Amino acid sequence: MVRPLAPGDTVRQGRYQVVEQVTLPRNQRGQGTAWLANDTQALNRLVILREIGPSTGEGAPRESEIRALAQRLAELGRYPGLPHLIDMFSDRGNYYIVLQHIEGKSLAQLVEQQGGALPERLIADYGRQLCEILTVFSSQQPAFVHGAITPETVMVSPDGQQVTLIHLPLFPPVQPPEVKGKTIAGYVPPEQVNGSIDERSDLYGVTATLYHGLTGYDPQQHMAYFYPPARRLNPQVTPRMEAILVRGLRMSASQRYARPADMLRDIQSLLGTYPKRMSLPSARSEIIRRPVERDSSSRTTMVLFALVTIVVFALLFGGILFATSRSPVATGPNLGATATANVMQTVVAMQAQQANQAAKVEMLLETQSFGRQGPAISDGRFIFDTYPGRLDSALKSDAAKAILRSDMDTAASKLAQALSVDPIDGEAQIYNQNLQIIQNGLPYVTIVLGLNFDAHPGALAAERATLEATALAQYEVNEFALLPHNLQLRILIAGTPSTAAGVETAAQFIADRVIKADNIDHIIGVVGWPAGMQTLRARDIIAGARVPIVSPTASDVNLAGNPYFFRVNPPYNAQGDALGTVAVQQLHARSIMVLQAPSDPTSLGLANAFITRVQTLHGTILPSRDSFVEMATSVIGYQALVHDAVLAKADLIFLPGTDVDAVRLAHAVGNAARDEPKNAVLANLKILGGTGLASHLLLGQGNTPDALIAREFPQDMQRLHFISFADPSEWRFAGVVPDSWPTFFTGWAGLFQNNKAPGAVNAPPPDQNAIMTYDALWVIARAASYLPDAGSMSGQAIRDILASMGTGKYPAYQGVSGRIAFDALGNPTDKAIVLLAVQPNPKVRGSNIINTVTIIGTFRS
């Protein structure tokens, strides 16, 4: 009769007394239970009692199977770092296996006790021991897989020197049905979630465990498979250790270490770089190192064999050449082929030499331009964001100088320090990732980000959000192994001053790198620029190099029509249509005053499109055309316009301006309403605007005078309605459960809002600039993922896929901002736009929030 155990019970004729149940890893929950017990025949030492299952009845394992299992565990227990087998028996209708209880603390407990990261040398040695254990596993027939290696299953001896892997599975581990196929944050690789498990799964678990020990970062508390650069979390991590972690944690199993011996070799090499310290030899160290010495000997033999082979081959080849040169009859028929090959080699060499020379010329021109505070193209050798609020400018500058003199180790160290000082610096994040690609000798393709840099607070916030989104997209593309054939994504920043001439020069630099320098950077696309006039200046120059340009936010209708131009945002005629519909059908406006900024073509175009749509819907546009100057008209200046609106009995003012204009106009309306509290027109007057209004300035964020107005007069801001290309609230509004939201949101929080140190500065929530830039980068990367091989990767090939995305054989791309499919003009078809409103914050009295009112267009496929 089967009787389950309980604390206090005894088995094996009173020898083992049960203390408490031990929690097993999730993938072993079908393998019986585990108990901590006292062995009364061994001075009450503690043991682990594994209760396997009934010893009799239908489906019960045969005793021979249990003995074979015990024999295998006994064999494994002979190796260092694995628990010994003590006993095997049946009692109370169950089989039991007794294993050694490991003294010490788990690695998770040590990290918690330390309050963060442990020393790298110590973690590297733990990694060596774990890889040696996995080498033992792989030598078994069949290979043994643990399947649940985490900081909880790695025990560290009381002296802190030896690690032991506990909770060995009794049978091959499997994922429970309730989690199979689901994304699980933690130490399990993607393929294991889907039921595929082998020794590479254990290597992933070891690497994730080492990462936790080095950084204190627990992947179970963050987005699945998301690991920020270790050196950002712990600047003391060396580049070589980070390279091991990066390789071991790749999403694709084919890009990770294939065998424990491969990872072990890298860790041993790393350990050899640390300063030597005195230590006494131990029997254990000799036992462990013997296989390694055999590997070293084997490698030496292989190297000698290879050298001998090369020498023999050279002698043979030289003899053949000598013989053929003395025999004109024998060589006569091949002279033409040889000459042709030689000519081709010469041509290829000359082309490469010309490309390298052209690249040097381009670099010199860009360096001179940057020195004149003009545009430049940077992979890290120039820095652009040195404006107030950046804490790492000096360190970035040091890294740039190191790159210019090809001192990549110093550059990597300086960038790591920069990110430690200012972890939300998107520019530094990008350069750090670029440097890792070069240092590790990885193949790559490049996307250029076109961005102008302006010190105005509003513009600077948008620029920094754009850089942060770019860094996140680059990280995810590389971490999720999106590109074929192990290609990495490298980002170049085309930094420009906010002048049309500067954008043209930067565009010409990009085109020259592709055409004159034989595309030495492997450029496949350009993302940029934010504004329509800037992008219009760059479009044809870049298209001339047959490279597609994808704009994240440029709205000018005149941009469309070039076959190499695409945008992920709707143009302003589509925006005007949406706003007109909102005004008449959503806000039920009967009499609308339209403001215009005569000096801004985009503002005029948006206003005209809005007027056309309102009139089509039989709405009333007031005949007066009051004008304003973007970001210059003051609150007092707007009061005159408000006076005109009251006289005309308008119930809506349309403002095709910026967030600064919105704050000032809303405050002007509020002032007028406070002066005339009984005026019904002022009491109900609303303001509707375009995407230029969509910023957190309306909530009072920032330290400008306009931010102060928004904070001190939140009731004035509640008159504002406006559209945005994207907003984080859309996904919740669309009824999508958070687990199904794009990885962008957890990635943003992990990279830029994860600093818990006292007084730390985190990035604000992502705005439309961040989301649209992220989508523009990802849509190019998605197009690249469809190409069959690295050889077919070109700007032209990317352009052809983009042109048929959503209409041809390539599906529409589901971006964070909505579904993206392109029409014949490169515009997104029926792209989603979100209507937002400033509303009272129900949780914080006297403050506001921005809420989604509705989504216009196709948000999800």
Tab-separated table of C-alpha atoms in Angstrom, residues 249-526:
chain	number	residue	atom	x	y	z
A	249	LEU	CA	22.875	34.010	-24.213
A	250	ARG	CA	21.991	34.370	-27.875
A	251	MET	CA	18.395	33.579	-28.780
A	252	SER	CA	19.367	31.159	-31.543
A	253	ALA	CA	20.893	27.892	-30.308
A	254	SER	CA	23.035	27.722	-33.455
A	255	GLN	CA	24.741	30.992	-32.459
A	256	ARG	CA	25.566	29.865	-28.921
A	257	TYR	CA	28.295	27.525	-27.708
A	258	ALA	CA	27.764	24.120	-29.324
A	259	ARG	CA	29.633	22.079	-26.693
A	260	PRO	CA	30.646	22.554	-23.052
A	261	ALA	CA	34.282	22.159	-24.098
A	262	ASP	CA	33.990	25.271	-26.304
A	263	MET	CA	32.752	27.463	-23.465
A	264	LEU	CA	35.210	25.864	-21.052
A	265	ARG	CA	38.088	26.760	-23.362
A	266	ASP	CA	37.032	30.430	-23.467
A	267	ILE	CA	36.643	30.604	-19.690
A	268	GLN	CA	40.028	28.977	-19.122
A	269	SER	CA	41.561	31.472	-21.511
A	270	LEU	CA	39.888	34.289	-19.584
A	271	LEU	CA	41.154	32.939	-16.255
A	272	GLY	CA	44.640	32.998	-17.682
A	273	THR	CA	44.428	36.761	-18.175
A	274	TYR	CA	43.891	37.554	-14.496
A	275	PRO	CA	46.901	38.485	-12.322
A	276	LYS	CA	48.466	35.363	-10.834
A	277	ARG	CA	47.945	34.741	-7.131
A	278	MET	CA	49.527	32.277	-4.747
A	279	SER	CA	47.519	29.123	-4.100
A	280	LEU	CA	48.189	25.694	-2.667
A	281	PRO	CA	47.637	22.717	-4.968
A	282	SER	CA	44.799	20.389	-4.059
A	283	ALA	CA	43.872	16.899	-5.058
A	284	ARG	CA	40.605	18.190	-6.445
A	285	SER	CA	42.305	20.703	-8.736
A	286	GLU	CA	44.572	17.995	-10.104
A	287	ILE	CA	41.610	15.707	-10.805
A	288	ILE	CA	39.740	18.411	-12.643
A	289	ARG	CA	42.665	19.709	-14.657
A	290	ARG	CA	43.817	16.384	-16.050
A	291	PRO	CA	41.239	16.300	-18.885
A	292	VAL	CA	42.074	19.919	-19.675
A	293	GLU	CA	45.780	19.094	-19.984
A	294	ARG	CA	44.885	16.279	-22.370
A	295	ASP	CA	42.840	18.755	-24.418
A	296	SER	CA	45.815	21.141	-24.481
A	297	SER	CA	48.124	18.354	-25.580
A	298	SER	CA	45.664	17.330	-28.260
A	299	ARG	CA	45.446	20.888	-29.507
A	300	THR	CA	49.262	21.140	-29.660
A	301	THR	CA	49.421	17.944	-31.697
A	302	MET	CA	46.797	19.259	-34.062
A	303	VAL	CA	48.666	22.541	-34.527
A	304	LEU	CA	51.928	20.698	-35.285
A	305	PHE	CA	50.114	18.424	-37.702
A	306	ALA	CA	48.580	21.424	-39.439
A	307	LEU	CA	51.953	23.164	-39.744
A	308	VAL	CA	53.570	20.046	-41.200
A	309	THR	CA	50.696	19.679	-43.646
A	310	ILE	CA	51.065	23.282	-44.772
A	311	VAL	CA	54.821	22.863	-45.315
A	312	VAL	CA	54.340	19.631	-47.289
A	313	PHE	CA	51.597	21.219	-49.359
A	314	ALA	CA	53.786	24.254	-50.064
A	315	LEU	CA	56.658	22.045	-51.177
A	316	LEU	CA	54.402	19.972	-53.400
A	317	PHE	CA	52.724	23.050	-54.850
A	318	GLY	CA	56.108	24.707	-55.445
A	319	GLY	CA	57.360	21.574	-57.164
A	320	ILE	CA	54.315	21.487	-59.412
A	321	LEU	CA	54.791	25.139	-60.345
A	322	PHE	CA	58.475	24.534	-61.061
A	323	ALA	CA	57.671	21.500	-63.194
A	324	THR	CA	54.944	23.225	-65.168
A	325	SER	CA	57.133	26.266	-65.788
A	326	ARG	CA	59.731	23.958	-67.401
A	327	SER	CA	57.139	22.218	-69.608
A	328	PRO	CA	55.571	24.578	-72.178
A	329	VAL	CA	53.736	21.741	-73.896
A	330	ALA	CA	51.955	20.773	-70.701
A	331	THR	CA	51.068	24.318	-69.715
A	332	GLY	CA	50.174	25.688	-73.134
A	333	PRO	CA	46.376	25.065	-73.038
A	334	ASN	CA	46.052	26.729	-69.562
A	335	LEU	CA	48.026	29.911	-70.164
A	336	GLY	CA	44.929	31.880	-71.182
A	337	ALA	CA	42.978	30.752	-68.150
A	338	THR	CA	45.876	31.569	-65.862
A	339	ALA	CA	46.293	34.994	-67.429
A	340	THR	CA	42.562	35.687	-67.090
A	341	ALA	CA	42.615	34.671	-63.445
A	342	ASN	CA	45.610	36.887	-62.810
A	343	VAL	CA	43.918	39.819	-64.490
A	344	MET	CA	40.750	39.267	-62.446
A	345	GLN	CA	42.752	39.091	-59.235
A	346	THR	CA	44.507	42.297	-60.171
A	347	VAL	CA	41.196	44.016	-60.934
A	348	VAL	CA	39.669	42.885	-57.646
A	349	ALA	CA	42.741	44.015	-55.739
A	350	MET	CA	42.679	47.389	-57.469
A	351	GLN	CA	38.978	47.807	-56.715
A	352	ALA	CA	39.553	47.000	-53.046
A	353	GLN	CA	42.479	49.410	-52.918
A	354	GLN	CA	40.394	52.144	-54.554
A	355	ALA	CA	37.506	51.533	-52.154
A	356	ASN	CA	39.811	51.709	-49.134
A	357	GLN	CA	41.387	54.884	-50.447
A	358	ALA	CA	37.947	56.386	-51.097
A	359	ALA	CA	36.884	55.444	-47.573
A	360	LYS	CA	39.918	57.231	-46.152
A	361	VAL	CA	39.082	60.330	-48.196
A	362	GLU	CA	35.466	60.238	-46.993
A	363	MET	CA	36.587	59.848	-43.388
A	364	LEU	CA	38.913	62.825	-43.745
A	365	LEU	CA	36.119	64.956	-45.215
A	366	GLU	CA	33.720	63.951	-42.437
A	367	THR	CA	36.354	64.640	-39.772
A	368	GLN	CA	36.938	68.097	-41.215
A	369	SER	CA	33.190	68.726	-41.356
A	370	PHE	CA	32.729	67.646	-37.748
A	371	GLY	CA	35.594	69.902	-36.709
A	372	ARG	CA	33.672	72.818	-38.216
A	373	GLN	CA	30.592	71.781	-36.198
A	374	GLY	CA	29.044	70.449	-39.374
A	375	PRO	CA	27.487	67.068	-40.189
A	376	ALA	CA	29.348	63.792	-39.809
A	377	ILE	CA	28.728	60.051	-39.880
A	378	SER	CA	29.681	58.317	-36.648
A	379	ASP	CA	30.136	54.754	-35.495
A	380	GLY	CA	31.503	56.106	-32.225
A	381	ARG	CA	34.418	58.200	-33.461
A	382	PHE	CA	32.373	61.407	-33.206
A	383	ILE	CA	29.904	62.288	-30.473
A	384	PHE	CA	26.857	64.498	-30.886
A	385	ASP	CA	24.866	64.509	-27.638
A	386	THR	CA	26.954	66.586	-25.240
A	387	TYR	CA	24.095	68.875	-24.247
A	388	PRO	CA	23.037	69.659	-20.663
A	389	GLY	CA	21.746	66.619	-18.816
A	390	ARG	CA	24.322	64.209	-20.243
A	391	LEU	CA	26.650	62.990	-17.495
A	392	ASP	CA	29.088	61.007	-19.609
A	393	SER	CA	30.193	63.468	-22.302
A	394	ALA	CA	33.866	63.446	-21.275
A	395	LEU	CA	33.989	59.628	-21.215
A	396	LYS	CA	32.279	59.399	-24.618
A	397	SER	CA	34.813	61.870	-25.957
A	398	ASP	CA	37.680	59.757	-24.602
A	399	ALA	CA	36.157	56.674	-26.245
A	400	ALA	CA	35.832	58.517	-29.566
A	401	LYS	CA	39.493	59.540	-29.464
A	402	ALA	CA	40.482	55.946	-28.701
A	403	ILE	CA	38.493	54.677	-31.701
A	404	LEU	CA	40.169	57.247	-33.958
A	405	ARG	CA	43.577	55.855	-32.968
A	406	SER	CA	42.266	52.241	-33.260
A	407	ASP	CA	42.645	51.565	-29.529
A	408	MET	CA	39.474	49.518	-29.212
A	409	ASP	CA	40.166	48.136	-25.719
A	410	THR	CA	40.434	51.633	-24.272
A	411	ALA	CA	37.337	52.689	-26.212
A	412	ALA	CA	35.383	49.746	-24.805
A	413	SER	CA	36.512	50.580	-21.273
A	414	LYS	CA	35.552	54.245	-21.643
A	415	LEU	CA	32.127	53.419	-23.089
A	416	ALA	CA	31.494	50.968	-20.266
A	417	GLN	CA	32.349	53.700	-17.779
A	418	ALA	CA	30.127	56.141	-19.680
A	419	LEU	CA	27.156	53.802	-19.442
A	420	SER	CA	27.821	53.237	-15.777
A	421	VAL	CA	27.680	56.995	-15.206
A	422	ASP	CA	24.773	57.636	-17.600
A	423	PRO	CA	23.008	54.340	-18.401
A	424	ILE	CA	20.197	56.013	-20.362
A	425	ASP	CA	22.521	57.586	-22.945
A	426	GLY	CA	21.210	56.051	-26.173
A	427	GLU	CA	24.152	57.324	-28.218
A	428	ALA	CA	26.638	55.592	-25.922
A	429	GLN	CA	24.523	52.418	-26.020
A	430	ILE	CA	24.695	52.380	-29.822
A	431	TYR	CA	28.446	52.944	-29.950
A	432	ASN	CA	29.014	50.279	-27.310
A	433	GLN	CA	27.081	47.710	-29.344
A	434	ASN	CA	28.954	48.712	-32.519
A	435	LEU	CA	32.258	48.219	-30.749
A	436	GLN	CA	31.296	44.751	-29.514
A	437	ILE	CA	30.535	43.714	-33.085
A	438	ILE	CA	33.943	44.900	-34.301
A	439	GLN	CA	35.883	43.493	-31.342
A	440	ASN	CA	34.289	40.062	-31.779
A	441	GLY	CA	34.877	40.069	-35.542
A	442	LEU	CA	31.191	39.469	-36.315
A	443	PRO	CA	29.717	39.995	-39.789
A	444	TYR	CA	27.265	42.879	-39.986
A	445	VAL	CA	25.037	45.119	-42.047
A	446	THR	CA	24.437	48.775	-41.295
A	447	ILE	CA	21.444	51.074	-40.968
A	448	VAL	CA	22.159	54.797	-40.836
A	449	LEU	CA	20.119	56.983	-38.476
A	450	GLY	CA	19.680	60.517	-39.787
A	451	LEU	CA	19.115	62.911	-36.903
A	452	ASN	CA	19.590	66.616	-36.381
A	453	PHE	CA	20.802	67.798	-32.976
A	454	ASP	CA	19.256	70.867	-31.400
A	455	ALA	CA	19.764	72.164	-27.858
A	456	HIS	CA	16.164	73.378	-27.480
A	457	PRO	CA	14.640	71.357	-24.591
A	458	GLY	CA	11.696	70.059	-26.620
A	459	ALA	CA	13.851	69.046	-29.566
A	460	LEU	CA	16.494	67.544	-27.288
A	461	ALA	CA	13.942	65.311	-25.553
A	462	ALA	CA	12.793	63.988	-28.935
A	463	GLU	CA	16.386	63.428	-30.101
A	464	ARG	CA	17.266	61.481	-26.974
A	465	ALA	CA	14.120	59.371	-27.209
A	466	THR	CA	15.057	58.602	-30.831
A	467	LEU	CA	18.557	57.494	-29.831
A	468	GLU	CA	17.235	55.341	-26.987
A	469	ALA	CA	14.740	53.633	-29.303
A	470	THR	CA	17.502	53.018	-31.858
A	471	ALA	CA	19.727	51.433	-29.225
A	472	LEU	CA	16.858	49.192	-28.095
A	473	ALA	CA	16.006	48.127	-31.661
A	474	GLN	CA	19.660	47.344	-32.397
A	475	TYR	CA	19.930	45.315	-29.216
A	476	GLU	CA	16.788	43.294	-29.930
A	477	VAL	CA	17.613	42.626	-33.588
A	478	ASN	CA	20.998	41.234	-32.563
A	479	GLU	CA	19.848	39.466	-29.399
A	480	PHE	CA	16.897	37.771	-31.118
A	481	ALA	CA	19.154	36.823	-34.074
A	482	LEU	CA	16.680	38.279	-36.559
A	483	LEU	CA	19.127	38.705	-39.436
A	484	PRO	CA	20.136	35.650	-41.502
A	485	HIS	CA	23.498	33.914	-41.324
A	486	ASN	CA	24.510	35.358	-37.965
A	487	LEU	CA	24.645	38.902	-39.318
A	488	GLN	CA	24.671	41.672	-36.732
A	489	LEU	CA	23.072	45.097	-37.014
A	490	ARG	CA	25.438	48.049	-36.803
A	491	ILE	CA	24.160	51.616	-36.506
A	492	LEU	CA	25.813	54.716	-37.934
A	493	ILE	CA	24.513	58.092	-36.765
A	494	ALA	CA	24.357	60.814	-39.409
A	495	GLY	CA	24.393	63.770	-37.060
A	496	THR	CA	23.454	67.114	-38.545
A	497	PRO	CA	22.807	70.651	-37.384
A	498	SER	CA	19.218	71.783	-37.912
A	499	THR	CA	19.892	73.292	-41.337
A	500	ALA	CA	18.888	72.089	-44.779
A	501	ALA	CA	22.453	72.369	-46.055
A	502	GLY	CA	23.706	70.199	-43.224
A	503	VAL	CA	21.240	67.441	-44.087
A	504	GLU	CA	22.266	67.544	-47.752
A	505	THR	CA	25.930	67.209	-46.796
A	506	ALA	CA	25.223	64.264	-44.489
A	507	ALA	CA	23.157	62.565	-47.209
A	508	GLN	CA	26.033	63.010	-49.647
A	509	PHE	CA	28.426	61.471	-47.123
A	510	ILE	CA	26.150	58.415	-46.938
A	511	ALA	CA	25.849	58.142	-50.726
A	512	ASP	CA	29.613	58.489	-51.189
A	513	ARG	CA	30.269	55.713	-48.687
A	514	VAL	CA	28.027	53.453	-50.760
A	515	ILE	CA	29.110	54.497	-54.253
A	516	LYS	CA	32.704	55.717	-54.004
A	517	ALA	CA	33.833	53.486	-51.142
A	518	ASP	CA	32.105	50.393	-52.562
A	519	ASN	CA	29.676	50.286	-49.601
A	520	ILE	CA	32.448	49.385	-47.209
A	521	ASP	CA	29.966	49.764	-44.311
A	522	HIS	CA	27.407	47.324	-45.823
A	523	ILE	CA	24.652	49.974	-45.622
A	524	ILE	CA	21.204	48.533	-46.380
A	525	GLY	CA	18.942	51.409	-45.334
A	526	VAL	CA	18.590	54.855	-43.816
